[in-house]
GROMACS .gro file of C-alpha atoms in nm:
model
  409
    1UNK     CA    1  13.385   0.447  17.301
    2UNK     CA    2  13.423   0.058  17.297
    3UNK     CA    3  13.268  -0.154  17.050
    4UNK     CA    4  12.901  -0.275  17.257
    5UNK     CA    5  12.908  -0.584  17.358
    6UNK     CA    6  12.686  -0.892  17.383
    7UNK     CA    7  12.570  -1.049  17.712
    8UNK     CA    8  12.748  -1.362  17.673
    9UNK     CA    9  13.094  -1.196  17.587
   10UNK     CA   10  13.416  -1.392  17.688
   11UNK     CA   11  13.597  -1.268  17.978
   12UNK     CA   12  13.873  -1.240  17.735
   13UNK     CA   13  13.692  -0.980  17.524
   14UNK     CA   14  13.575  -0.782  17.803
   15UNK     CA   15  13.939  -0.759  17.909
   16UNK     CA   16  14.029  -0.650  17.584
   17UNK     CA   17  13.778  -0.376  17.616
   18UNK     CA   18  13.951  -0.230  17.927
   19UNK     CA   19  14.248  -0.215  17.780
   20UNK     CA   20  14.146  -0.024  17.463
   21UNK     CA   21  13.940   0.207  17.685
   22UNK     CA   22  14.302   0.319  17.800
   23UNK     CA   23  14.443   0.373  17.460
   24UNK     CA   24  14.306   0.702  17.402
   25UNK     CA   25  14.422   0.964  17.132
   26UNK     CA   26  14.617   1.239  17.361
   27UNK     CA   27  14.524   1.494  17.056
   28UNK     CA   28  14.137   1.415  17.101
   29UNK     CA   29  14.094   1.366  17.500
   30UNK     CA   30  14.437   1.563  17.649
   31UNK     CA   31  14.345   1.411  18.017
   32UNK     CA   32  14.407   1.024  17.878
   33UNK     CA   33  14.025   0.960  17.983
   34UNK     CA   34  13.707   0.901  17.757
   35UNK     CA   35  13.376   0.895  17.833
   36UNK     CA   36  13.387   0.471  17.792
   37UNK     CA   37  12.937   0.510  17.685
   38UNK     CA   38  12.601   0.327  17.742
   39UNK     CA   39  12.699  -0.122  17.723
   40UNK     CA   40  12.474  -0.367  17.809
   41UNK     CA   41  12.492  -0.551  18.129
   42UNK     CA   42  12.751  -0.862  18.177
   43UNK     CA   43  12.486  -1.141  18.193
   44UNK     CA   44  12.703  -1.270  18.515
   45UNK     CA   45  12.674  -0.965  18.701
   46UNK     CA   46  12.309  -1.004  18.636
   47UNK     CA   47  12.116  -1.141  18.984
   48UNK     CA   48  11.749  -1.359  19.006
   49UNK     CA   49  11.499  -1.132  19.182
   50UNK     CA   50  11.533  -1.411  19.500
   51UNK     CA   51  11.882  -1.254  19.561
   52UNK     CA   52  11.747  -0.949  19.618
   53UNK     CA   53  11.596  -0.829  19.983
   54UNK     CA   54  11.229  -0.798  20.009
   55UNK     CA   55  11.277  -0.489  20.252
   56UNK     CA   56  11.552  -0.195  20.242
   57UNK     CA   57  11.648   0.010  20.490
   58UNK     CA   58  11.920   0.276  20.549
   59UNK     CA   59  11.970   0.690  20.514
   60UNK     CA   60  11.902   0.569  20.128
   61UNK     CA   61  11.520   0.475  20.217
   62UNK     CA   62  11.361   0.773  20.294
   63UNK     CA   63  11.021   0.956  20.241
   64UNK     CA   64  10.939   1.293  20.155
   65UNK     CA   65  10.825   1.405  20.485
   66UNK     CA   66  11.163   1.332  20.587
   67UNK     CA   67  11.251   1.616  20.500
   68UNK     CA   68  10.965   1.860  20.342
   69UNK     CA   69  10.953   2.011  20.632
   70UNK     CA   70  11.342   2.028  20.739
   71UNK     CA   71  11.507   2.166  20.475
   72UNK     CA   72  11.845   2.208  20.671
   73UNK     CA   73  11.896   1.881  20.608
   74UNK     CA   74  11.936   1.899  20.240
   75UNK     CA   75  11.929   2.275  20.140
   76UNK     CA   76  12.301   2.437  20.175
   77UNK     CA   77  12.318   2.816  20.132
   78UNK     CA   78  12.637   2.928  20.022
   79UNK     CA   79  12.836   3.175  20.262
   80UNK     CA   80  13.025   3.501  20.160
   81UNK     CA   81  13.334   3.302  20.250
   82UNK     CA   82  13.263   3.021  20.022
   83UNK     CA   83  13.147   3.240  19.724
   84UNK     CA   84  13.471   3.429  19.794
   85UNK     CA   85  13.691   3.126  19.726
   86UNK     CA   86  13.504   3.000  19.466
   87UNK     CA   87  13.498   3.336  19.298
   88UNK     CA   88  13.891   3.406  19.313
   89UNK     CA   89  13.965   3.033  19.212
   90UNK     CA   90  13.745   3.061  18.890
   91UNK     CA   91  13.898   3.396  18.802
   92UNK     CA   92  14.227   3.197  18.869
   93UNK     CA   93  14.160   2.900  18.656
   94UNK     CA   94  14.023   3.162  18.360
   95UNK     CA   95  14.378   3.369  18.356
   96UNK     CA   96  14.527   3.067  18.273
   97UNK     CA   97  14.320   3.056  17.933
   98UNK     CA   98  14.289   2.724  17.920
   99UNK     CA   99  13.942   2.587  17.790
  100UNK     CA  100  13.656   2.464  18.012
  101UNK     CA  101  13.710   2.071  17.965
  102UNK     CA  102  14.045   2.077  18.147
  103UNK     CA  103  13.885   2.166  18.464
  104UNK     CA  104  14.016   1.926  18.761
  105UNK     CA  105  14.081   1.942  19.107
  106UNK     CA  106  14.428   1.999  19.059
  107UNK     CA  107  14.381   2.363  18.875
  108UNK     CA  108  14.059   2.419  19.079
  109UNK     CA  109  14.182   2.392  19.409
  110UNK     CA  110  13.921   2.471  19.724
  111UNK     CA  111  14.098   2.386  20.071
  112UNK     CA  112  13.813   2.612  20.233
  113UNK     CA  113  13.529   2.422  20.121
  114UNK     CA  114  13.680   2.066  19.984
  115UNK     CA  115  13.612   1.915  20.349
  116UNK     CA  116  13.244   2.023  20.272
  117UNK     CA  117  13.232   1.901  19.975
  118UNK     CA  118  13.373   1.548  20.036
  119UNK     CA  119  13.109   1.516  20.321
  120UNK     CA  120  12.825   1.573  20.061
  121UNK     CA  121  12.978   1.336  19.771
  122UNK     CA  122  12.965   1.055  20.068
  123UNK     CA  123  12.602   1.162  20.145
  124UNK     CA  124  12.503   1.163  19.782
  125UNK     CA  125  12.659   0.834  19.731
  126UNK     CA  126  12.557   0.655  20.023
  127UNK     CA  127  12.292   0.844  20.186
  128UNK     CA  128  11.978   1.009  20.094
  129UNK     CA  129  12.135   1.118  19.695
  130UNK     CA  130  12.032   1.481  19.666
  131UNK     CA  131  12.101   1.809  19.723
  132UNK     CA  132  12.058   2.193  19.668
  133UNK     CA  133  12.242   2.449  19.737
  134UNK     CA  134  12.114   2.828  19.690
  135UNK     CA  135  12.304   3.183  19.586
  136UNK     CA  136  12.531   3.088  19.312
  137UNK     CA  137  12.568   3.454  19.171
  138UNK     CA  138  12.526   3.362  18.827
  139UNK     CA  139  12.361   3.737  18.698
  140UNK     CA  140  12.679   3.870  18.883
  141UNK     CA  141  12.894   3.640  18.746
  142UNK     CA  142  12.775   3.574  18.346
  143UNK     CA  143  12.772   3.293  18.165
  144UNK     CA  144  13.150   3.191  18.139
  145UNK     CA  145  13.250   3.247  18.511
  146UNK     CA  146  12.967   3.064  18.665
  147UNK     CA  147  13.025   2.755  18.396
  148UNK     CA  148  13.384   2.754  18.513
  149UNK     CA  149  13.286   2.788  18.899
  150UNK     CA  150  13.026   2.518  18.844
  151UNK     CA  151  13.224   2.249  18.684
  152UNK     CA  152  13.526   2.329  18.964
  153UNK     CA  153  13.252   2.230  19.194
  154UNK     CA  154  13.158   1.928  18.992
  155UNK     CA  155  13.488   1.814  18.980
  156UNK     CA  156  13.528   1.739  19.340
  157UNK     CA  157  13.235   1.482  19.320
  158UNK     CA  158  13.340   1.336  19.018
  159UNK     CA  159  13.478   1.317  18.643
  160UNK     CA  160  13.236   1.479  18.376
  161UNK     CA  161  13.146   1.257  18.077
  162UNK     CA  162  12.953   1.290  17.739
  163UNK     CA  163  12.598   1.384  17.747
  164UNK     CA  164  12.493   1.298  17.417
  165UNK     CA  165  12.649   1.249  17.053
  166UNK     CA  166  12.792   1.557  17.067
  167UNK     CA  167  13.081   1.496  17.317
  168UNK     CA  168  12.913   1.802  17.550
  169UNK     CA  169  13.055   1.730  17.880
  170UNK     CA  170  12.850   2.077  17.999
  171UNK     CA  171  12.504   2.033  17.899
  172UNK     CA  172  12.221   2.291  17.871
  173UNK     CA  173  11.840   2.215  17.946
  174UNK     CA  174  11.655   2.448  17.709
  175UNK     CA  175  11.350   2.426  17.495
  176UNK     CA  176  11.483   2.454  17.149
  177UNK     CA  177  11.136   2.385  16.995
  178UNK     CA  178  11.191   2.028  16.908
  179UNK     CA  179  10.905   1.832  16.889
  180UNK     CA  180  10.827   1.640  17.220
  181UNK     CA  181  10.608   1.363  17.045
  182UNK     CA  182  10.917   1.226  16.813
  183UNK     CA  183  11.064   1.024  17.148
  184UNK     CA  184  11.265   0.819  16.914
  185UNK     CA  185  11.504   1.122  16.781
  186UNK     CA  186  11.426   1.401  16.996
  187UNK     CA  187  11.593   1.372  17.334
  188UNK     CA  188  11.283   1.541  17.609
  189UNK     CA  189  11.584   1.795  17.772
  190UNK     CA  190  11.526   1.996  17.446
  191UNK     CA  191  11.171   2.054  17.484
  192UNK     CA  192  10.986   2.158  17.741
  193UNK     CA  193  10.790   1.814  17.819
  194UNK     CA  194  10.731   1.661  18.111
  195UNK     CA  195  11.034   1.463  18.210
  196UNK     CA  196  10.883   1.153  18.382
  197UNK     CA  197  11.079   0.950  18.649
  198UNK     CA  198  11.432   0.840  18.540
  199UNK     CA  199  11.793   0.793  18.591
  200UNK     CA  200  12.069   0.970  18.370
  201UNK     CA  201  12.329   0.769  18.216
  202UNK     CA  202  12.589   0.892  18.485
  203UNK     CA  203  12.657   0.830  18.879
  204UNK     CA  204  12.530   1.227  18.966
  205UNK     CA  205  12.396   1.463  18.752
  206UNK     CA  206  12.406   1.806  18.857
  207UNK     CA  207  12.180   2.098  18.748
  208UNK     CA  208  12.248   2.501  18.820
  209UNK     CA  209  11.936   2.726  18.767
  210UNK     CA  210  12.045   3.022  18.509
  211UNK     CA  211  11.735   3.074  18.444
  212UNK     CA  212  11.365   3.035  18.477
  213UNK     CA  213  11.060   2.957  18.354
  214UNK     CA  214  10.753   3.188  18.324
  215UNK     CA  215  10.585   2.844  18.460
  216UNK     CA  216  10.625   2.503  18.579
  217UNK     CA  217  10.999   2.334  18.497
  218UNK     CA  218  10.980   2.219  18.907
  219UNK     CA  219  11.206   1.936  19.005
  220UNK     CA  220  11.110   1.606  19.185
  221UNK     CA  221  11.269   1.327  19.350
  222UNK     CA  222  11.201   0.953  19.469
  223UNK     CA  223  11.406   0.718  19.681
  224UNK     CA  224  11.414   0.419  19.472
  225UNK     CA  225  11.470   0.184  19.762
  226UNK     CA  226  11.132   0.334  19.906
  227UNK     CA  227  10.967   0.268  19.581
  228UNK     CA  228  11.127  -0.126  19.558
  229UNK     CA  229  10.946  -0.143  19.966
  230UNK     CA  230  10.667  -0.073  19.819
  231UNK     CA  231  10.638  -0.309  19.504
  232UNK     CA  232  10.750  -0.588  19.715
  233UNK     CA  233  10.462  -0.511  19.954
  234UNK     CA  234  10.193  -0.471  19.726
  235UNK     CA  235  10.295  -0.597  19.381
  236UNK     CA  236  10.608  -0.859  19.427
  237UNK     CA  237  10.549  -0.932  19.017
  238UNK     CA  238  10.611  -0.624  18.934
  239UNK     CA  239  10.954  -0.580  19.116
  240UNK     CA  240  11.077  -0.925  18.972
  241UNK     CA  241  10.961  -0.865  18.645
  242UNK     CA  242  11.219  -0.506  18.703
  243UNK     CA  243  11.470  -0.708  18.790
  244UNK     CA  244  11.483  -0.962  18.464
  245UNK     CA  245  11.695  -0.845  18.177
  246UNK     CA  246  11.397  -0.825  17.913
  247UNK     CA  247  11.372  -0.449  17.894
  248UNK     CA  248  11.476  -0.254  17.518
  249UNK     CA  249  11.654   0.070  17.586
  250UNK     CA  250  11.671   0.332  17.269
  251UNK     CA  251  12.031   0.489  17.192
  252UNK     CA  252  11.832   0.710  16.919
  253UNK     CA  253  12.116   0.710  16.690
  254UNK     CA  254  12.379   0.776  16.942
  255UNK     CA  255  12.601   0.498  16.850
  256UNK     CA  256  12.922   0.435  16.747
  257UNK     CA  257  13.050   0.231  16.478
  258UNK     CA  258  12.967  -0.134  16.481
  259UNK     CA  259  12.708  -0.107  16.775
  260UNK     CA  260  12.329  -0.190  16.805
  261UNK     CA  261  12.106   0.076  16.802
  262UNK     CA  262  11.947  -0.039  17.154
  263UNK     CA  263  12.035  -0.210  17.464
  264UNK     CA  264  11.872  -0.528  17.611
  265UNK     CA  265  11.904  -0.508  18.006
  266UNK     CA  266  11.701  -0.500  18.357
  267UNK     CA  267  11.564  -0.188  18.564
  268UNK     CA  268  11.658  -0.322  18.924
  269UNK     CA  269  12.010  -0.475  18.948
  270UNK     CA  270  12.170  -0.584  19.254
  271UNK     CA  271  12.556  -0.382  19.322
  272UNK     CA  272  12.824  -0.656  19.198
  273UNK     CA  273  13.036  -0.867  19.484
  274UNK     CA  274  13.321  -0.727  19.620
  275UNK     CA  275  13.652  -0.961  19.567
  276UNK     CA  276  13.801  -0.769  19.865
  277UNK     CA  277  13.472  -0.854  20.086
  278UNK     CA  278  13.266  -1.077  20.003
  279UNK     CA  279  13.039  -1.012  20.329
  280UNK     CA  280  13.009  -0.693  20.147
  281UNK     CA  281  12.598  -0.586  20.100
  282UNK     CA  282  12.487  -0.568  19.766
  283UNK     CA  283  12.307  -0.231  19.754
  284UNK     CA  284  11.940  -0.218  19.505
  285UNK     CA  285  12.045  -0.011  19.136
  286UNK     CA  286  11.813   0.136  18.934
  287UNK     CA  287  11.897   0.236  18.556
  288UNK     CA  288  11.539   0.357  18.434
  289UNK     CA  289  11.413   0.617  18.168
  290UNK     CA  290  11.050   0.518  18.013
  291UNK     CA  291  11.122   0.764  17.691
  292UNK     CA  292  11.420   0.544  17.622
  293UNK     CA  293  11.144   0.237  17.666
  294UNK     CA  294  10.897   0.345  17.480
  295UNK     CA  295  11.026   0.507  17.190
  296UNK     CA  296  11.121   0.146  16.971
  297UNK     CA  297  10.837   0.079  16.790
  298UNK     CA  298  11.032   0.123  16.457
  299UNK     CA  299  11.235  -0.232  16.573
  300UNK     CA  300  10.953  -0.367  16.704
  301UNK     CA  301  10.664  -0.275  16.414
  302UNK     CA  302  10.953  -0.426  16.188
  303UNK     CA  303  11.028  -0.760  16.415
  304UNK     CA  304  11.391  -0.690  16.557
  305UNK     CA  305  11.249  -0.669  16.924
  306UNK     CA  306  10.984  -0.774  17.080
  307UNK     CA  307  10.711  -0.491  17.160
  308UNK     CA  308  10.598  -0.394  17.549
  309UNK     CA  309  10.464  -0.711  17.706
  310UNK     CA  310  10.083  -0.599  17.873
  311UNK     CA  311  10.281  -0.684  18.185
  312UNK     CA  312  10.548  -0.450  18.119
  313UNK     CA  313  10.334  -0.163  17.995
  314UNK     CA  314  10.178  -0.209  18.375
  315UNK     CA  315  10.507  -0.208  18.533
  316UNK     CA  316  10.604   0.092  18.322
  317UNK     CA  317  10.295   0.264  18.471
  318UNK     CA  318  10.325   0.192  18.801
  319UNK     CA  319  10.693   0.236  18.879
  320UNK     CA  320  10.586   0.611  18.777
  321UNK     CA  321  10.278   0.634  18.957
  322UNK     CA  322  10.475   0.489  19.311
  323UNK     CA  323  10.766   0.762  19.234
  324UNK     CA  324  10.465   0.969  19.214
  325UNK     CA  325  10.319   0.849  19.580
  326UNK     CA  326  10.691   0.921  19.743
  327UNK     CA  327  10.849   1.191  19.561
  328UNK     CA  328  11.033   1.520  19.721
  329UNK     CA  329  10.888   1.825  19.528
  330UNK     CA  330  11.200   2.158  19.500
  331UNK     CA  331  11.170   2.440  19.320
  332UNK     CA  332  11.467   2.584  19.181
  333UNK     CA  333  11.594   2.951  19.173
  334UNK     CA  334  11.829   3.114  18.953
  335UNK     CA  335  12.134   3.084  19.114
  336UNK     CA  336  12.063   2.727  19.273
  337UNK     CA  337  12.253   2.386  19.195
  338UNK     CA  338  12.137   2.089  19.221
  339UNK     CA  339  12.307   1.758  19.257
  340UNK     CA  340  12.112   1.394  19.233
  341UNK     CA  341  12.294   1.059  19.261
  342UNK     CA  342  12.151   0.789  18.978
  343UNK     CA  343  12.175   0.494  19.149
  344UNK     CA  344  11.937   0.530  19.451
  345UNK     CA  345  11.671   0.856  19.297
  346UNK     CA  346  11.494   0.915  19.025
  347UNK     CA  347  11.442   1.234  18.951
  348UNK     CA  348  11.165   1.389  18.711
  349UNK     CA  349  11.004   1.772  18.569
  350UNK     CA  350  10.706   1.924  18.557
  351UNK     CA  351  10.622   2.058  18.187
  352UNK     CA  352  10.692   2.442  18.173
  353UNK     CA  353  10.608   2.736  17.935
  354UNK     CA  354  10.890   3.022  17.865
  355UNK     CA  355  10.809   3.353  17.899
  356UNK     CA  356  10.690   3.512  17.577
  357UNK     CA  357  10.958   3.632  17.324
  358UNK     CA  358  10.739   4.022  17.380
  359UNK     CA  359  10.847   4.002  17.763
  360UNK     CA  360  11.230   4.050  17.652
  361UNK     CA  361  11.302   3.782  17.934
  362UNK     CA  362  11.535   3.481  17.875
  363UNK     CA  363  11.428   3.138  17.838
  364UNK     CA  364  11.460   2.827  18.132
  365UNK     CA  365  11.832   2.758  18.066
  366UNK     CA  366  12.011   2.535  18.317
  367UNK     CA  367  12.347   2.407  18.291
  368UNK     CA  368  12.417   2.030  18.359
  369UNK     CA  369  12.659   1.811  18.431
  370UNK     CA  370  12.714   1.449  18.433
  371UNK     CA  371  12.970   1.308  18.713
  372UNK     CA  372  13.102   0.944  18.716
  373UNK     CA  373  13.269   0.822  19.030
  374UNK     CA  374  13.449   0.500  18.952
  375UNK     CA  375  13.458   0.190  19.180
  376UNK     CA  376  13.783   0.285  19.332
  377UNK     CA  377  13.694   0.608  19.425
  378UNK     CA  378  13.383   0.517  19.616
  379UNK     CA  379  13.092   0.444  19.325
  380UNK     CA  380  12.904   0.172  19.332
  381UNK     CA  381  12.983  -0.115  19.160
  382UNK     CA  382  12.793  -0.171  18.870
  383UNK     CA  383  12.707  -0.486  18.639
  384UNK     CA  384  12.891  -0.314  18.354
  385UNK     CA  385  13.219  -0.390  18.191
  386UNK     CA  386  13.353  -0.028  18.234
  387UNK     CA  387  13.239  -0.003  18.616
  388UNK     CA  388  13.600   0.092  18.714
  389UNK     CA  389  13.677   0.306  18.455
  390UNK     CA  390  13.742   0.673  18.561
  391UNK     CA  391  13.484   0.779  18.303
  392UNK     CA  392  13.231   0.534  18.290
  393UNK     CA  393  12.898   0.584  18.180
  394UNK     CA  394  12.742   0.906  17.978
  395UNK     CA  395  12.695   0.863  17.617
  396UNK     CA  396  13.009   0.814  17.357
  397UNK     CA  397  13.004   0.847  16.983
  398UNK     CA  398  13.367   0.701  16.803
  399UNK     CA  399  13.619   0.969  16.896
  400UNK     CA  400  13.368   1.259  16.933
  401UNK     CA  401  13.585   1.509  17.165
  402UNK     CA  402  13.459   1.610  17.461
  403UNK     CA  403  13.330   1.997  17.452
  404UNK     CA  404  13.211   2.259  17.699
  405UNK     CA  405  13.001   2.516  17.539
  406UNK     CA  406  12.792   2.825  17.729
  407UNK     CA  407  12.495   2.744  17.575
  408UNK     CA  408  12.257   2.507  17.386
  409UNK     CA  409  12.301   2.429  17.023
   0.00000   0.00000   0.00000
């Protein structure tokens, strides 16, 4: 991962970034590509709230009844024909004995279902940003043949990057008993918390049920341009004070060398010009997580940052409270995958409770995986330095090497 950099960074520096994001140790990271990590916004990619439009509309706007009631229109059950292929490619790809992280399209090749596929990266992209399909056979298939079917899948919507400190490029969602109240070490996927409203640090996270809970663990989602229609209707303040780079974001230790251990930036951003066309629209971002927000009082008890404004503390409230108002509720089965696009959802989870260790059943265990789809490849274009990078986003630590394990540690 690159050194972070300030907001007033030379152009020069920036460049010299990029170019040490592509000198990558071949022994570490065999593909040549490295999860580049969380930066702070370029303050010139960085738009006053009067640039942005005081209504949105579009397949990205939408409301839960839109589809509550239809779910054809974002529920995909997976045929015999598609399990087939997907089954014979991932026994393929394991006779090769080559380890989970060098999963690509290239050794993971679907020609039945790719066309499929490609349609629903464009609608997670660009349209409403979710999805779920249903009847992954993961009891059939175990542990190390469904993680190798899954991230086949994921690798036809985009590259996987870090999750956390650890380099884990195949995440698990499991309560490991860590302590939900210490929100400045304890990341909330560990527990079994409520996860309010947020984005992950990645362009679509993906999520396949191996397991479930005795109770609760359900997944929402919000269309954030339906939540920005509503704060400009009924509280404009609110939305511009999103959209102003005065927000602390926690890294809780997972930093490289040299970096800060938080990142000053905005909620809202406005999608970066486009050289090529400049009549281009400028879609609404959102980058939001309020355990990342509120977990720095030990910078601001000791000075270094400034604590949650009253204002902010409101705003913080009522951007979950609207996702609240407009959110799509799912429920998911083992065996069902779930992908979300960050830019345009939020997506939160209901608190849950395990089954008891006397039941002999497992615990909630879903596997997850972060995507990045770079600039060039149709991703949005972000007010970051590594926005065309193949691997932007996710979370970096030095030369931590990226790892694919079957289950949590």
């Amino acid at each position: 991962m690159a050194p972070a950099i300030d907001v007033d960074t030379p152009a020069d520096i920036i460049q010299s970034l990029k170019a040490k994001a592509k000198q990558v140790d071949l022994s570490i990271f065999p593909d040549g590509l490295k999860t580049t990590g969380q930066h702070p916004p370029l303050e010139d990619k960085i738009y006053p709230y009067s640039a942005f439009p005081k209504r949105i509309e579009g397949p990205t706007e939408w409301k839960a009844e839109d589809y509550a009631n239809n779910p054809e229109r974002w529920v995909h059950q997976f045929s015999e024909e598609e399990l087939d292929e997907i089954s014979k490619t991932a026994d393929d790809f394991i006779a090769l004995g080559k380890p989970l992280t060098g999963i690509n399209k290239d050794n993971f090749r679907l020609p039945g279902l790719e066309p499929a596929l490609i349609t629903m990266r464009r609608e997670l992209i660009n349209g409403k940003g979710f999805i779920l399909y249903k009847g992954f056979p993961v009891d059939e298939w175990g542990l190390h043949k469904s993680a190798v079917a899954y991230m086949g899948l994921g690798a036809y919507l985009g590259y996987p990057v870090s999750q956390n400190g650890h380099g884990h490029i195949l995440g698990h969602v499991k309560d490991l008993g860590e302590d939900s109240t210490q929100i400045d070490k304890v990341r909330i996927y560990r527990t079994n918390a409520r996860q309010f409203f947020h984005a992950d640090d990645c362009d679509i996270v993906g999520l396949l049920c191996i397991c479930k809970a005795e109770f609760g663990g359900e997944s929402d989602v919000a269309s954030i341009h339906n939540v920005w229609n509503i704060l400009q209707a009924e509280r404009p303040d609110v939305a511009e004070l999103l959209t102003q780079p005065v927000w602390y974001f926690d890294r809780k230790g997972e930093v490289s060398e040299g970096e800060d251990p938080y990142i000053k930036a905005a909620v809202f951003y406005l999608e970066t010009a486009d050289p090529a066309d400049p009549g281009r629209e400028q879609r609404v971002y959102c980058k939001w997580d309020p355990y990342f927000v509120r977990s720095l009082s030990r910078f601001s008890d000791a000075g270094v940052i400034p604590p949650l404004s009253a204002a902010q503390d409101e705003a913080v409230r009522l951007l979950e409270a609207t996702c609240e108002r407009v959110k799509l509720h799912m429920i998911l089965d083992v065996g069902d995958i779930q992908f979300v696009a960050n830019s345009h959802t939020l997506h939160a989870r209901t608190a849950y409770r395990d089954f008891g260790p006397d039941t002999g059943k497992p615990r909630r265990h879903l596997m997850r995986l972060w995507l990045s789809v770079p600039e060039d490849e149709g991703g949005w274009r972000l007010p970051y330095w590594d926005s065309a990078e193949k691997k932007r986003g996710g979370i970096q630590v030095d030369d931590t090497p990226p790892v694919a394990r079957l289950d949590a540690d």
